[in-house]
XYZ file of C-alpha atoms in Angstrom:
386
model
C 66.992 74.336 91.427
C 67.352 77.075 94.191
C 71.081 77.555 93.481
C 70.388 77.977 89.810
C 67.044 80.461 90.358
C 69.656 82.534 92.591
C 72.699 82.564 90.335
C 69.833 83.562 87.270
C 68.512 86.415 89.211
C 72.335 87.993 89.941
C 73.385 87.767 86.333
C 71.080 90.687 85.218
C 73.519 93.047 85.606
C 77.394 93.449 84.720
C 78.070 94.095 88.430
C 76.303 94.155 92.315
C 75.335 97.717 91.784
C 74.154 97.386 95.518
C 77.806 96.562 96.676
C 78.830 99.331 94.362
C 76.429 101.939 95.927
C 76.978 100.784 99.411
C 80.469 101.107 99.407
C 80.974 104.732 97.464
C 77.995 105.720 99.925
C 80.366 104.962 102.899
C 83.362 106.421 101.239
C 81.262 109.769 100.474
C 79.741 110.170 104.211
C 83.452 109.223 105.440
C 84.390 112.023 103.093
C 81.923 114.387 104.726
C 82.215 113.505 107.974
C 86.063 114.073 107.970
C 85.358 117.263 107.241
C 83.163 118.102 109.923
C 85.106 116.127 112.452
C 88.642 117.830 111.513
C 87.502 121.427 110.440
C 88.678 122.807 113.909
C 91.982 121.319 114.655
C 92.927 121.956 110.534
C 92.419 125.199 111.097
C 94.210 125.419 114.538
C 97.354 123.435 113.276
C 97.797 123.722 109.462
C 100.456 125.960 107.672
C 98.088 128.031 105.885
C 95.839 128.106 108.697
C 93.170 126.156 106.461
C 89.973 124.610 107.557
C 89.997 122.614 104.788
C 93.342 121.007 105.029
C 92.111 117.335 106.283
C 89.191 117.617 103.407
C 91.216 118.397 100.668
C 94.370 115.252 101.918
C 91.070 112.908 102.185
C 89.469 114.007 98.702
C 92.970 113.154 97.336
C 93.184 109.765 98.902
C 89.794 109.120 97.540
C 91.090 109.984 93.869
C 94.182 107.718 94.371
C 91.855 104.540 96.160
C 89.520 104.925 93.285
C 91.818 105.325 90.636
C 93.864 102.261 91.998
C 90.738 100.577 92.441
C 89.302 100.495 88.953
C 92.497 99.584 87.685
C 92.640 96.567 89.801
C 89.130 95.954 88.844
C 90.814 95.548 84.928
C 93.041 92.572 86.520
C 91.741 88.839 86.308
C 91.371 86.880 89.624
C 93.829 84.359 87.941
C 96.576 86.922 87.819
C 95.914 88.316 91.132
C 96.653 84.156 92.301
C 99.488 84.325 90.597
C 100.873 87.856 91.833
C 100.147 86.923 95.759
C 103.350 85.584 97.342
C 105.419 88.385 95.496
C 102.734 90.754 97.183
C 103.056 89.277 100.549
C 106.964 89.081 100.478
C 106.156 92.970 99.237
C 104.346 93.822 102.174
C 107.038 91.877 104.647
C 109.793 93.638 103.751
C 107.422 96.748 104.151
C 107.276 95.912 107.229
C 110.823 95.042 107.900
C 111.664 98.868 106.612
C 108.986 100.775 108.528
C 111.321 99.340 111.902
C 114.592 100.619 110.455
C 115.651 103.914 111.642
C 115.465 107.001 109.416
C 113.199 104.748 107.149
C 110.200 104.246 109.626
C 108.531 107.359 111.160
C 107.596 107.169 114.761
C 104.558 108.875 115.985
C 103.306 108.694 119.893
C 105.740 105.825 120.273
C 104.669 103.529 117.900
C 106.672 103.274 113.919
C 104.013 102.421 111.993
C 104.564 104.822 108.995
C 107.158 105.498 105.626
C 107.106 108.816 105.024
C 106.255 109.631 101.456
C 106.894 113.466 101.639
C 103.798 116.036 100.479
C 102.241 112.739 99.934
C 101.825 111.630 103.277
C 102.919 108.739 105.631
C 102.577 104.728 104.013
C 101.571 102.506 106.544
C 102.665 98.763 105.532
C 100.288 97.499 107.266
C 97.342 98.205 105.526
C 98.893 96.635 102.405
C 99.832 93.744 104.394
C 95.987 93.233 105.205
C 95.081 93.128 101.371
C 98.094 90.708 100.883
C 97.144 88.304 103.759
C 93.967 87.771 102.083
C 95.917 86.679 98.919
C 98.223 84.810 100.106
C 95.994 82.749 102.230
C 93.784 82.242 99.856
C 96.542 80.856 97.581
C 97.938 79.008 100.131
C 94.623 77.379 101.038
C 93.644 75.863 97.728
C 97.270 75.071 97.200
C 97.139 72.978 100.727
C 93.502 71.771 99.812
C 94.815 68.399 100.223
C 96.449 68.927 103.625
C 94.065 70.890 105.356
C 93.722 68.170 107.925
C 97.176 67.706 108.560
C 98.469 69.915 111.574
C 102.211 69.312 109.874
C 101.756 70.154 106.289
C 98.867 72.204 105.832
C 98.389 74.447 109.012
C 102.146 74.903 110.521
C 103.620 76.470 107.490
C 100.943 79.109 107.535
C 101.453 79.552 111.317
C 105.022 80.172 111.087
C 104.494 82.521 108.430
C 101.946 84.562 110.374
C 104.027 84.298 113.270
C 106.552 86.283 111.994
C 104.275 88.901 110.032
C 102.357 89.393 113.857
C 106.080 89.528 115.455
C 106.700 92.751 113.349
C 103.559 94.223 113.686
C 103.895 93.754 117.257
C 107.358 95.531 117.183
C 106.014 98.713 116.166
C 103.797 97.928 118.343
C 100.317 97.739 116.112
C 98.165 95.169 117.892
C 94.669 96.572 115.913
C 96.458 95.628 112.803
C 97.897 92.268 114.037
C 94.171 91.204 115.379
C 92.690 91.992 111.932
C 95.469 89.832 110.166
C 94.936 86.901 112.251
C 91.836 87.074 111.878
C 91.766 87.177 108.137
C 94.268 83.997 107.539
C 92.373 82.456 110.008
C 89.136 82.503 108.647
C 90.469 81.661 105.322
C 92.107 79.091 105.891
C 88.672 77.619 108.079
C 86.145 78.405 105.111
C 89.334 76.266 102.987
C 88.761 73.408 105.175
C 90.930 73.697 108.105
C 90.272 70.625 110.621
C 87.788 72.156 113.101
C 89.769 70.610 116.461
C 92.654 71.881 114.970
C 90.751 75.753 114.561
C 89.065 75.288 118.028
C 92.546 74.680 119.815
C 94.057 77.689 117.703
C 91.397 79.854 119.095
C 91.622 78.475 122.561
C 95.959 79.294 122.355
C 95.181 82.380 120.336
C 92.451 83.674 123.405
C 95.576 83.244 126.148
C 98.038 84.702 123.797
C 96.352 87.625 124.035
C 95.395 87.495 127.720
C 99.156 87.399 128.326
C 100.057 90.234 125.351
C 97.614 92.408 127.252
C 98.871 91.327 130.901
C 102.597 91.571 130.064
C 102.015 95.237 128.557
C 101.661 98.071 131.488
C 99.856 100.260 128.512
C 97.723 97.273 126.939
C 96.403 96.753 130.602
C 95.677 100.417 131.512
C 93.845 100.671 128.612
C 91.145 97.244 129.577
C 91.170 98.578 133.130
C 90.217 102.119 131.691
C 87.636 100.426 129.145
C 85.963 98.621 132.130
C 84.921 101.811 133.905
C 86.238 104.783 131.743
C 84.469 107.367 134.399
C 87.496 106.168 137.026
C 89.701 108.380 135.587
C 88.274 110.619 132.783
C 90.876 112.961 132.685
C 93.609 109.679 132.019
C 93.480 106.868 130.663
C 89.396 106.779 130.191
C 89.597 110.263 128.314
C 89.425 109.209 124.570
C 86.338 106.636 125.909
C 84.367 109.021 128.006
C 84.012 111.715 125.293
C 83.583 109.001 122.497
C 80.271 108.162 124.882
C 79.632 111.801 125.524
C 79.734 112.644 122.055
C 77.177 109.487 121.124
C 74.588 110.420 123.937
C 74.641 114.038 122.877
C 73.464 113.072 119.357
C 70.100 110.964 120.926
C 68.260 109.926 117.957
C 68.499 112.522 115.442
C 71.860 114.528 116.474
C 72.832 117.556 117.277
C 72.872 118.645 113.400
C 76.196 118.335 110.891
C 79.083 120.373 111.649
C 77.647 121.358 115.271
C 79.512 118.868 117.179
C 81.160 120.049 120.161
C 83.408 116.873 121.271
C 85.609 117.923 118.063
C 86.578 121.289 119.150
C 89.593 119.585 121.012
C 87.689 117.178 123.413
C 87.627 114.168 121.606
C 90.887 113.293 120.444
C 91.670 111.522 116.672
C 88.185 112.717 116.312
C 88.395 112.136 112.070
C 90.398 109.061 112.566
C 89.701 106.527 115.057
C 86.757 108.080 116.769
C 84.936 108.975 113.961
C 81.808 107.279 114.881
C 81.489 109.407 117.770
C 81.179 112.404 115.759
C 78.615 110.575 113.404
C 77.029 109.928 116.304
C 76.778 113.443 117.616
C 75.506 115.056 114.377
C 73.756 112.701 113.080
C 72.457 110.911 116.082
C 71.331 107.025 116.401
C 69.909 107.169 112.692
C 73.321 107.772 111.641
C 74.884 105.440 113.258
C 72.585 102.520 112.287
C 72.913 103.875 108.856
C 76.809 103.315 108.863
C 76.135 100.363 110.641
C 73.693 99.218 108.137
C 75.801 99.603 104.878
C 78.589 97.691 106.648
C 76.499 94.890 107.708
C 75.226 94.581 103.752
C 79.116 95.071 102.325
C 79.879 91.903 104.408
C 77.031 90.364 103.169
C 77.436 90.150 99.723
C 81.271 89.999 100.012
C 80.372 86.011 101.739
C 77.578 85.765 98.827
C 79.948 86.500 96.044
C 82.187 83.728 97.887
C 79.442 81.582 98.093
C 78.626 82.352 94.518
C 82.117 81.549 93.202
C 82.607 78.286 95.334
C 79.352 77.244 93.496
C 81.407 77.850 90.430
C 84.511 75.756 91.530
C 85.950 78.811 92.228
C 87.899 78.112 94.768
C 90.931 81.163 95.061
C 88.250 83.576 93.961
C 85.351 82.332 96.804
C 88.380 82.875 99.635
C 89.235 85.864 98.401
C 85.960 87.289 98.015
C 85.088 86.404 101.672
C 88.370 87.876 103.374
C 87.377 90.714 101.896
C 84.082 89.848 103.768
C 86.114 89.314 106.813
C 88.284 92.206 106.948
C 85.874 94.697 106.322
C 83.365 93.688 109.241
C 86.139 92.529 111.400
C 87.493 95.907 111.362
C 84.245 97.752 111.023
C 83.328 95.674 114.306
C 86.324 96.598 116.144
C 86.210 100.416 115.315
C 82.407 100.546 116.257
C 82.987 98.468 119.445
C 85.740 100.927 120.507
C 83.245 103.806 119.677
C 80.295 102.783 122.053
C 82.614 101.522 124.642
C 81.927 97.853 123.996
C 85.740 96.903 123.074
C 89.228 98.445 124.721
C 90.070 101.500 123.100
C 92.595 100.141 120.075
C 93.753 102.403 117.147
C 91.928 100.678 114.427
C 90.542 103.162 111.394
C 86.696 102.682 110.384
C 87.528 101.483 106.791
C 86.279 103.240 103.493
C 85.593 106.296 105.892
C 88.648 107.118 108.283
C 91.026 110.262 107.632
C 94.206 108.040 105.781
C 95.471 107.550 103.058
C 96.942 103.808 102.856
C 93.804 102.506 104.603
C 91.886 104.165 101.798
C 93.882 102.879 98.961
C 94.415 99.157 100.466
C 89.946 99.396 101.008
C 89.410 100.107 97.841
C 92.134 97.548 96.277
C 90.153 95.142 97.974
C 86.923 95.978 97.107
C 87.363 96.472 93.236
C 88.858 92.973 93.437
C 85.672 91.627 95.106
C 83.889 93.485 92.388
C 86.077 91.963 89.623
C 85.281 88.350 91.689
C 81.486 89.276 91.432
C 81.674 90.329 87.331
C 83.704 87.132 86.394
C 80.720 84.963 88.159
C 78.163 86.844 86.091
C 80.123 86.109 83.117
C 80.080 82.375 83.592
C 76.963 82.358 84.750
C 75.704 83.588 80.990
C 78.232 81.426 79.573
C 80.857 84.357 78.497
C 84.560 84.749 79.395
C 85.145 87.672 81.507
């Protein structure tokens, strides 16, 4: 009766006009906030000497991600089933080419990046995050049946994964290779992966790291640093200590938009990475909880859609819909943990708000498919064919 009452009162509507509102509301304060956050170093370093360099790339982006966005929204969650393993095999050879000299662009030591001329730089990865959801979700309901066996339903997956996290690490991109894991694995747990088998993953997955961090002279300066930035501000704990500058300037109701100081130079990837920190300056603590607050209710209904669908027998479309979930605060999480200190500093975009393009586009792929998930369950649910 409850599940009925609840699936009654969310097909009023075509679509979750909250998700819809939530999500252009982060993409239009991202928009905003880019601004603000890169007006001084766009006019120091563009051409044209132009303030408004960063704003007018982002505003572009934004027209591209929404324009791909509602024509993925036109695309049936059967065909996107269908199209996953030639999107995945897409995004692998991606990544293969982004390593290949001449083809890959290498910035501060890492070749992350196809340049795409006045366009911009591609980064693969950020594809590869929307395919991973596909793809495992595919995979899972094609495995449903083996789910408990270590042989046939987990180790084909694992060796797949282990080779996508093998190239990420060779540019090296370790935000990106956390977020992927983390996607297939949660996928493939709400499919019905044996729980011993998930608990020992995690267990292998937790040294893995220990020892990727360890092994890696950088990877360790950078925990050491994020344990007591203040030990050497002027290093290694520079981007951290004016991240928390920039947050305890703003106190509650911040310093006012545009009047950020920590931008002019300070705080470095200010409209990328750190972009929290500059929220938090101008717009203080209520800004921050605001940000934090329309993340926490994207997530939300992305696992209620899921839930929805899997009511449904919907079983491709209730994965999908919650690795969308899954990416969004996983990522979201990371960012905002780096921001306040809470997490080693890791270059990992805030999504639907960060200066890039291909983590703009891939966001909003993902989220008009969500939306499509969410319109196809209303449809059934008043007995129509979407």
């Amino acid at each position: 009766m409850f599940h009925n009452a609840a699936l009654k009162r969310t097909a009023l509507t075509p679509f979750d006009w909250g998700l819809v509102f939530a999500a252009l509301g982060l993409l239009m304060i991202g928009l905003v906030m880019v601004y603000s956050a890169s007006v001084a170093i766009a006019e120091a370093k563009s051409a044209a000497n132009q303030p408004a360099f960063y704003l007018i790339r982002h505003a572009m982006y934004l027209v591209i991600g929404l324009g791909a966005g509602y024509a993925a929204l036109q695309i049936p969650s059967q065909t996107w089933q269908n199209l996953a393993p030639y999107l995945f095999i897409l995004g692998t050879v991606l990544l293969l080419l982004v390593l290949v000299p001449f083809i890959g662009k290498e910035v501060n030591g890492s070749r992350r990046w196809i340049p795409l001329g006045p366009v911009g730089n591609f980064q693969p990865s950020e594809l590869m995050k929307f395919a991973t959801i596909l793809y495992a979700a595919d995979y899972t309901v094609r495995k449903a049946a083996f789910m408990q066996n270590l042989k046939k339903g987990f180790m084909p997956m694992f060796l797949v994964m282990l080779g996508i996290g093998g190239l990420l690490l060779l540019e090296p991109d370790f935000g990106a290779f956390v977020v992927i894991v983390a996607i297939a694995l949660a996928i493939l747990f709400l499919g019905g992966l044996n729980a011993r088998l998930f608990v020992g993953l995690i267990v292998l997955l937790a040294i893995g790291f220990v020892l990727l961090v360890v092994l890696s002279p950088y990877r360790l300066q950078r925990v050491v640093s994020y344990l007591d930035p203040w030990s050497d501000p002027f290093g290694a704990g520079y981007q951290l200590s004016h991240a928390l500058i920039a947050l305890g300037s703003g106190e509650l109701t911040g310093v006012g938009l545009g009047d950020s100081v920590e931008k002019l130079f300070y705080l470095p990837e200010a409209y990328t990475d750190f972009l929290l920190a500059v929220i938090g300056e101008e717009l203080g603590l209520i800004g921050v909880i605001t940000v934090i607050g329309l993340f926490a209710w994207l997530t939300w209904r992305a696992f209620s859609i899921g839930w929805q669908a899997g009511l449904m027998g919907r079983n491709f479309a209730a994965l999908v819909a919650q690795g969308v979930g899954v990416w969004m605060g996983t990522q979201a999480f990371i960012n905002m943990g780096v921001n306040l200190g809470l997490l080693p500093t890791k270059g990992l975009t805030l999504p639907l708000m960060s200066y890039g393009g291909s983590g703009i586009v891939a966001n909003c792929l993902a989220l008009a498919v969500l939306l499509r998930i969410d319109f196809e369950n209303r449809c059934l649910m008043r007995g129509k064919k979407a």
